[in-house]
């Protein structure tokens, strides 16, 4: 299927386009941006992953301890060290991340050429529940502010945090709204009846799996009535894991959600789900084939190759501008027609 048109200038942002924000670190990856509009501009809230420059034979990475950055270093010859996944360090039953992620804002007039505005400082991880970093921020633009849902990572948990802001200068850090193990949460921008809804992705390793769920809330802080709406499918692009992208798009046919699906070989593609406008726990249709899969050089190889991953887009008429992380290293954009996606969901 070829309904997605990648921008000719891809990748539009690479690690070398920004200066590291943590002293003594370098930027290893730019990933998976949330997208929103503010002051007539298009903004990305990037996930930036940093670590110290690596020394031959050693693996060094930052963590947050008592509000300060601390660098841990392992000897690569240590027989207890498992470095088989470039994202994770496994050591004596404990997992660490090879980089520390934080969130950083860039803006543009055209959706392609992004730059930083020094008036909008990065959002850094804070406190013990974010000591390994914060990742993959979704932005729900609502009447009373922007609702940011993102992954909080620490040795005790991977869960979903919420921050509310009106201006991206002052922040209300609400805390963890979906407890471990949970990620990939996107709040719907529209209420259904008098309730708020959110997609989220708990993991239940023994019974169940990495499935997409929907929950409702009277206030966007306390969530309940959890319902599983999409499970993994053997033999498909989403056979091992799936999770929500950005806030669903309200269309005449239903809420359209662009989501990611992965195989156990960690190939990440994008698919679509259509949910009932009056009852988002009802799935009307789901992609059989991915609407986008890794195919370009920058999507096939990089920090973690074979990955296209989105959690941000903006809509212009029928055209959806998708922003995505490619190979967990660079930021790209592509266009797709909403009506074309809907046609594939018949
Ligand atoms: C997980 C998350 C994403 C990342 C993919 C691929 O789903 O950590 O941020 O892009 O894995 O590595």
GROMACS .gro file of C-alpha atoms and ligand atoms in nm:
model
  358
    1UNK     CA    1   0.000   0.000   0.000
    2UNK     CA    2   0.137   0.337  -0.094
    3UNK     CA    3  -0.094   0.608   0.032
    4UNK     CA    4   0.160   0.791   0.245
    5UNK     CA    5   0.380   1.055   0.080
    6UNK     CA    6   0.710   1.110   0.257
    7UNK     CA    7   0.858   1.460   0.249
    8UNK     CA    8   1.149   1.503   0.012
    9UNK     CA    9   1.347   1.678   0.285
   10UNK     CA   10   1.335   1.380   0.521
   11UNK     CA   11   1.487   1.349   0.771
   12UNK     CA   12   1.381   1.699   0.873
   13UNK     CA   13   1.573   1.688   1.204
   14UNK     CA   14   1.880   1.489   1.304
   15UNK     CA   15   2.073   1.467   1.631
   16UNK     CA   16   2.346   1.700   1.497
   17UNK     CA   17   2.088   1.975   1.432
   18UNK     CA   18   2.057   2.053   1.804
   19UNK     CA   19   2.304   2.117   2.085
   20UNK     CA   20   2.293   1.877   2.380
   21UNK     CA   21   2.104   2.020   2.676
   22UNK     CA   22   2.267   1.812   2.951
   23UNK     CA   23   2.623   1.910   3.040
   24UNK     CA   24   2.885   1.658   2.927
   25UNK     CA   25   2.643   1.464   2.702
   26UNK     CA   26   2.590   1.429   2.330
   27UNK     CA   27   2.261   1.381   2.148
   28UNK     CA   28   2.234   1.021   2.033
   29UNK     CA   29   1.878   1.019   1.900
   30UNK     CA   30   1.581   1.240   1.823
   31UNK     CA   31   1.258   1.048   1.846
   32UNK     CA   32   0.882   1.037   1.826
   33UNK     CA   33   0.755   1.396   1.856
   34UNK     CA   34   0.417   1.517   1.979
   35UNK     CA   35   0.268   1.791   1.760
   36UNK     CA   36   0.056   2.097   1.836
   37UNK     CA   37  -0.022   2.446   1.710
   38UNK     CA   38   0.044   2.759   1.914
   39UNK     CA   39   0.092   3.129   1.826
   40UNK     CA   40   0.031   3.057   1.456
   41UNK     CA   41   0.318   2.808   1.440
   42UNK     CA   42   0.353   2.431   1.422
   43UNK     CA   43   0.543   2.288   1.716
   44UNK     CA   44   0.707   1.956   1.783
   45UNK     CA   45   0.777   1.831   2.131
   46UNK     CA   46   1.071   1.606   2.055
   47UNK     CA   47   1.202   1.322   2.260
   48UNK     CA   48   1.575   1.389   2.280
   49UNK     CA   49   1.799   1.105   2.400
   50UNK     CA   50   2.143   1.193   2.536
   51UNK     CA   51   2.439   1.005   2.680
   52UNK     CA   52   2.810   1.073   2.734
   53UNK     CA   53   3.048   1.028   2.441
   54UNK     CA   54   3.127   0.655   2.451
   55UNK     CA   55   3.481   0.538   2.527
   56UNK     CA   56   3.616   0.222   2.359
   57UNK     CA   57   3.538  -0.087   2.564
   58UNK     CA   58   3.298   0.089   2.804
   59UNK     CA   59   2.927   0.168   2.816
   60UNK     CA   60   2.829   0.490   2.993
   61UNK     CA   61   2.483   0.632   3.043
   62UNK     CA   62   2.314   0.897   3.257
   63UNK     CA   63   2.053   0.852   3.526
   64UNK     CA   64   1.887   1.103   3.756
   65UNK     CA   65   1.964   1.073   4.125
   66UNK     CA   66   1.843   1.319   4.391
   67UNK     CA   67   1.777   1.575   4.119
   68UNK     CA   68   2.127   1.546   3.971
   69UNK     CA   69   2.261   1.368   3.664
   70UNK     CA   70   2.489   1.079   3.751
   71UNK     CA   71   2.684   0.878   3.493
   72UNK     CA   72   2.711   0.500   3.535
   73UNK     CA   73   2.980   0.308   3.346
   74UNK     CA   74   3.010  -0.064   3.274
   75UNK     CA   75   3.302  -0.256   3.129
   76UNK     CA   76   3.188  -0.419   2.805
   77UNK     CA   77   3.386  -0.736   2.893
   78UNK     CA   78   3.183  -0.788   3.210
   79UNK     CA   79   3.018  -1.130   3.157
   80UNK     CA   80   2.705  -1.013   3.339
   81UNK     CA   81   2.647  -0.734   3.088
   82UNK     CA   82   2.394  -0.781   2.806
   83UNK     CA   83   2.414  -0.515   2.534
   84UNK     CA   84   2.221  -0.703   2.265
   85UNK     CA   85   1.951  -0.433   2.243
   86UNK     CA   86   2.098  -0.086   2.168
   87UNK     CA   87   1.824   0.073   2.379
   88UNK     CA   88   1.872  -0.129   2.696
   89UNK     CA   89   2.153  -0.241   2.925
   90UNK     CA   90   2.077  -0.557   3.117
   91UNK     CA   91   2.303  -0.618   3.415
   92UNK     CA   92   2.248  -0.879   3.687
   93UNK     CA   93   1.871  -0.877   3.659
   94UNK     CA   94   1.844  -0.497   3.641
   95UNK     CA   95   1.761  -0.308   3.322
   96UNK     CA   96   1.891   0.040   3.247
   97UNK     CA   97   1.844   0.257   2.938
   98UNK     CA   98   2.149   0.338   2.723
   99UNK     CA   99   2.033   0.700   2.691
  100UNK     CA  100   1.831   0.945   2.897
  101UNK     CA  101   1.537   1.108   2.723
  102UNK     CA  102   1.375   1.444   2.792
  103UNK     CA  103   1.128   1.658   2.594
  104UNK     CA  104   1.230   1.955   2.387
  105UNK     CA  105   1.030   2.209   2.186
  106UNK     CA  106   1.097   2.326   1.833
  107UNK     CA  107   0.869   2.541   1.617
  108UNK     CA  108   0.823   2.624   1.250
  109UNK     CA  109   0.618   2.840   1.016
  110UNK     CA  110   0.595   2.572   0.747
  111UNK     CA  111   0.599   2.236   0.928
  112UNK     CA  112   0.938   2.152   0.774
  113UNK     CA  113   1.204   2.396   0.892
  114UNK     CA  114   1.210   2.375   1.270
  115UNK     CA  115   1.409   2.591   1.510
  116UNK     CA  116   1.430   2.643   1.883
  117UNK     CA  117   1.288   2.942   2.066
  118UNK     CA  118   1.495   3.010   2.382
  119UNK     CA  119   1.178   3.124   2.561
  120UNK     CA  120   1.062   2.763   2.572
  121UNK     CA  121   1.307   2.554   2.776
  122UNK     CA  122   1.312   2.171   2.764
  123UNK     CA  123   1.105   1.960   3.001
  124UNK     CA  124   1.349   1.744   3.194
  125UNK     CA  125   1.264   1.433   3.396
  126UNK     CA  126   1.195   1.507   3.759
  127UNK     CA  127   1.188   1.286   4.068
  128UNK     CA  128   1.240   0.914   4.127
  129UNK     CA  129   0.961   0.797   3.891
  130UNK     CA  130   1.137   0.963   3.597
  131UNK     CA  131   1.496   0.882   3.690
  132UNK     CA  132   1.563   0.699   3.360
  133UNK     CA  133   1.389   0.967   3.152
  134UNK     CA  134   1.062   1.076   2.992
  135UNK     CA  135   0.961   0.967   2.640
  136UNK     CA  136   0.716   0.988   2.350
  137UNK     CA  137   0.490   1.280   2.441
  138UNK     CA  138   0.137   1.301   2.299
  139UNK     CA  139  -0.033   1.642   2.302
  140UNK     CA  140  -0.411   1.674   2.330
  141UNK     CA  141  -0.512   2.031   2.247
  142UNK     CA  142  -0.822   2.113   2.452
  143UNK     CA  143  -1.026   2.424   2.545
  144UNK     CA  144  -0.855   2.461   2.880
  145UNK     CA  145  -0.498   2.384   2.780
  146UNK     CA  146  -0.261   2.128   2.635
  147UNK     CA  147  -0.266   1.783   2.797
  148UNK     CA  148   0.067   1.605   2.760
  149UNK     CA  149   0.084   1.229   2.815
  150UNK     CA  150   0.426   1.066   2.807
  151UNK     CA  151   0.618   0.766   2.934
  152UNK     CA  152   0.787   0.796   3.272
  153UNK     CA  153   1.074   0.548   3.309
  154UNK     CA  154   1.255   0.448   3.629
  155UNK     CA  155   1.386   0.126   3.786
  156UNK     CA  156   1.048   0.075   3.957
  157UNK     CA  157   0.815   0.148   3.668
  158UNK     CA  158   0.723   0.232   3.315
  159UNK     CA  159   0.402   0.434   3.341
  160UNK     CA  160   0.214   0.726   3.186
  161UNK     CA  161   0.265   1.076   3.323
  162UNK     CA  162   0.043   1.380   3.268
  163UNK     CA  163   0.149   1.743   3.242
  164UNK     CA  164  -0.100   2.025   3.176
  165UNK     CA  165   0.008   2.358   3.034
  166UNK     CA  166  -0.152   2.659   2.871
  167UNK     CA  167   0.164   2.817   2.733
  168UNK     CA  168   0.454   2.565   2.746
  169UNK     CA  169   0.629   2.800   2.987
  170UNK     CA  170   0.470   2.698   3.314
  171UNK     CA  171   0.365   2.341   3.373
  172UNK     CA  172   0.134   2.157   3.609
  173UNK     CA  173   0.303   1.821   3.658
  174UNK     CA  174   0.003   1.612   3.759
  175UNK     CA  175   0.190   1.282   3.804
  176UNK     CA  176   0.137   0.924   3.688
  177UNK     CA  177  -0.215   0.865   3.552
  178UNK     CA  178  -0.171   0.508   3.421
  179UNK     CA  179   0.040   0.292   3.653
  180UNK     CA  180   0.296   0.033   3.542
  181UNK     CA  181   0.345  -0.130   3.309
  182UNK     CA  182   0.182   0.121   3.076
  183UNK     CA  183   0.272   0.355   2.787
  184UNK     CA  184   0.135   0.485   2.454
  185UNK     CA  185  -0.145   0.691   2.605
  186UNK     CA  186  -0.333   0.955   2.407
  187UNK     CA  187  -0.621   1.158   2.545
  188UNK     CA  188  -0.911   1.222   2.303
  189UNK     CA  189  -0.947   1.592   2.223
  190UNK     CA  190  -1.326   1.562   2.219
  191UNK     CA  191  -1.550   1.455   2.503
  192UNK     CA  192  -1.800   1.177   2.435
  193UNK     CA  193  -2.116   1.258   2.627
  194UNK     CA  194  -1.990   1.413   2.946
  195UNK     CA  195  -1.678   1.193   2.972
  196UNK     CA  196  -1.318   1.217   2.864
  197UNK     CA  197  -1.154   0.919   2.697
  198UNK     CA  198  -0.796   0.802   2.659
  199UNK     CA  199  -0.617   0.521   2.481
  200UNK     CA  200  -0.344   0.341   2.673
  201UNK     CA  201  -0.130   0.030   2.653
  202UNK     CA  202  -0.089  -0.180   2.964
  203UNK     CA  203   0.126  -0.493   2.934
  204UNK     CA  204   0.013  -0.818   3.083
  205UNK     CA  205   0.291  -1.065   3.007
  206UNK     CA  206   0.155  -1.394   3.147
  207UNK     CA  207  -0.206  -1.377   3.038
  208UNK     CA  208  -0.284  -1.131   2.761
  209UNK     CA  209  -0.013  -0.918   2.602
  210UNK     CA  210   0.068  -0.567   2.480
  211UNK     CA  211  -0.278  -0.455   2.376
  212UNK     CA  212  -0.458  -0.125   2.323
  213UNK     CA  213  -0.714  -0.022   2.583
  214UNK     CA  214  -0.951   0.268   2.628
  215UNK     CA  215  -1.046   0.429   2.959
  216UNK     CA  216  -1.284   0.705   3.064
  217UNK     CA  217  -1.257   0.986   3.313
  218UNK     CA  218  -1.461   1.273   3.455
  219UNK     CA  219  -1.155   1.498   3.483
  220UNK     CA  220  -0.858   1.353   3.282
  221UNK     CA  221  -0.673   1.271   3.606
  222UNK     CA  222  -0.867   0.973   3.742
  223UNK     CA  223  -0.925   0.700   3.486
  224UNK     CA  224  -1.149   0.395   3.505
  225UNK     CA  225  -1.382   0.163   3.310
  226UNK     CA  226  -1.083   0.018   3.126
  227UNK     CA  227  -1.169  -0.181   2.814
  228UNK     CA  228  -0.937  -0.373   2.583
  229UNK     CA  229  -1.013  -0.271   2.224
  230UNK     CA  230  -0.735  -0.421   2.010
  231UNK     CA  231  -0.511  -0.723   2.061
  232UNK     CA  232  -0.209  -0.842   1.864
  233UNK     CA  233  -0.271  -1.043   1.547
  234UNK     CA  234  -0.063  -1.344   1.451
  235UNK     CA  235   0.093  -1.308   1.107
  236UNK     CA  236   0.024  -0.934   1.084
  237UNK     CA  237   0.241  -0.624   1.123
  238UNK     CA  238   0.107  -0.589   1.481
  239UNK     CA  239   0.173  -0.947   1.595
  240UNK     CA  240   0.377  -0.867   1.908
  241UNK     CA  241   0.279  -0.520   2.030
  242UNK     CA  242   0.057  -0.229   1.940
  243UNK     CA  243   0.000   0.112   2.090
  244UNK     CA  244  -0.175   0.441   2.023
  245UNK     CA  245  -0.017   0.723   1.830
  246UNK     CA  246  -0.151   1.077   1.876
  247UNK     CA  247  -0.501   1.184   1.991
  248UNK     CA  248  -0.766   1.026   1.765
  249UNK     CA  249  -0.899   1.234   1.475
  250UNK     CA  250  -1.274   1.293   1.476
  251UNK     CA  251  -1.412   1.206   1.129
  252UNK     CA  252  -1.767   1.152   1.001
  253UNK     CA  253  -1.705   0.778   1.007
  254UNK     CA  254  -1.564   0.760   1.357
  255UNK     CA  255  -1.257   0.839   1.563
  256UNK     CA  256  -0.958   0.755   1.347
  257UNK     CA  257  -0.649   0.643   1.534
  258UNK     CA  258  -0.310   0.600   1.368
  259UNK     CA  259  -0.125   0.347   1.580
  260UNK     CA  260   0.199   0.153   1.574
  261UNK     CA  261   0.224  -0.222   1.553
  262UNK     CA  262   0.540  -0.428   1.597
  263UNK     CA  263   0.647  -0.785   1.534
  264UNK     CA  264   0.864  -0.982   1.773
  265UNK     CA  265   1.158  -0.897   1.546
  266UNK     CA  266   1.088  -0.531   1.642
  267UNK     CA  267   0.975  -0.413   1.301
  268UNK     CA  268   0.751  -0.111   1.367
  269UNK     CA  269   0.479  -0.011   1.118
  270UNK     CA  270   0.176   0.219   1.130
  271UNK     CA  271  -0.184   0.109   1.099
  272UNK     CA  272  -0.529   0.263   1.152
  273UNK     CA  273  -0.823   0.192   1.379
  274UNK     CA  274  -1.170   0.339   1.351
  275UNK     CA  275  -1.371   0.377   1.673
  276UNK     CA  276  -1.739   0.451   1.720
  277UNK     CA  277  -1.809   0.822   1.774
  278UNK     CA  278  -2.065   0.753   2.046
  279UNK     CA  279  -1.881   0.466   2.211
  280UNK     CA  280  -1.502   0.459   2.161
  281UNK     CA  281  -1.481   0.111   2.313
  282UNK     CA  282  -1.636  -0.018   1.987
  283UNK     CA  283  -1.393  -0.086   1.701
  284UNK     CA  284  -1.558  -0.032   1.362
  285UNK     CA  285  -1.256  -0.124   1.147
  286UNK     CA  286  -0.885  -0.193   1.161
  287UNK     CA  287  -0.609  -0.200   0.899
  288UNK     CA  288  -0.525  -0.542   0.767
  289UNK     CA  289  -0.208  -0.410   0.604
  290UNK     CA  290   0.008  -0.131   0.745
  291UNK     CA  291  -0.055   0.218   0.605
  292UNK     CA  292   0.316   0.284   0.642
  293UNK     CA  293   0.614   0.053   0.686
  294UNK     CA  294   0.990   0.109   0.705
  295UNK     CA  295   1.121   0.133   0.348
  296UNK     CA  296   1.357   0.431   0.315
  297UNK     CA  297   1.725   0.406   0.412
  298UNK     CA  298   1.668   0.632   0.715
  299UNK     CA  299   1.385   0.404   0.831
  300UNK     CA  300   1.573   0.078   0.779
  301UNK     CA  301   1.900   0.159   0.953
  302UNK     CA  302   1.998   0.383   1.240
  303UNK     CA  303   2.016   0.365   1.618
  304UNK     CA  304   1.737   0.102   1.614
  305UNK     CA  305   1.652   0.020   1.253
  306UNK     CA  306   1.328  -0.095   1.093
  307UNK     CA  307   1.117   0.152   1.289
  308UNK     CA  308   0.856   0.408   1.190
  309UNK     CA  309   0.685   0.533   1.506
  310UNK     CA  310   0.440   0.820   1.535
  311UNK     CA  311   0.273   1.002   1.821
  312UNK     CA  312   0.206   1.338   1.658
  313UNK     CA  313   0.029   1.491   1.361
  314UNK     CA  314  -0.175   1.791   1.251
  315UNK     CA  315  -0.467   1.809   1.015
  316UNK     CA  316  -0.508   2.050   0.724
  317UNK     CA  317  -0.842   1.984   0.553
  318UNK     CA  318  -0.828   1.621   0.441
  319UNK     CA  319  -0.448   1.608   0.466
  320UNK     CA  320  -0.290   1.461   0.772
  321UNK     CA  321   0.069   1.568   0.834
  322UNK     CA  322   0.227   1.283   1.025
  323UNK     CA  323   0.552   1.335   1.216
  324UNK     CA  324   0.744   1.026   1.304
  325UNK     CA  325   1.066   0.892   1.442
  326UNK     CA  326   1.263   0.682   1.193
  327UNK     CA  327   1.502   0.413   1.320
  328UNK     CA  328   1.478   0.575   1.666
  329UNK     CA  329   1.728   0.834   1.544
  330UNK     CA  330   1.586   1.103   1.316
  331UNK     CA  331   1.260   1.298   1.274
  332UNK     CA  332   1.062   1.271   0.951
  333UNK     CA  333   0.728   1.382   0.814
  334UNK     CA  334   0.479   1.245   0.562
  335UNK     CA  335   0.137   1.337   0.426
  336UNK     CA  336  -0.165   1.117   0.391
  337UNK     CA  337  -0.526   1.182   0.295
  338UNK     CA  338  -0.778   1.098   0.567
  339UNK     CA  339  -1.034   0.984   0.309
  340UNK     CA  340  -0.772   0.751   0.155
  341UNK     CA  341  -0.708   0.595   0.495
  342UNK     CA  342  -1.081   0.556   0.552
  343UNK     CA  343  -1.115   0.380   0.214
  344UNK     CA  344  -0.863   0.118   0.326
  345UNK     CA  345  -1.077   0.047   0.632
  346UNK     CA  346  -1.382  -0.082   0.444
  347LIG     C1  347   0.911   0.144   2.210
  347LIG     C2  348   0.928   0.287   2.255
  347LIG     C3  349   0.942   0.382   2.138
  347LIG     C4  350   1.042   0.333   2.036
  347LIG     C5  351   1.009   0.191   1.997
  347LIG     C6  352   1.110   0.131   1.902
  347LIG     O1  353   0.781   0.126   2.162
  347LIG     O2  354   1.042   0.298   2.334
  347LIG     O3  355   0.983   0.505   2.186
  347LIG     O4  356   1.043   0.415   1.924
  347LIG     O5  357   1.004   0.109   2.111
  347LIG     O6  358   1.234   0.117   1.966
   0.00000   0.00000   0.00000
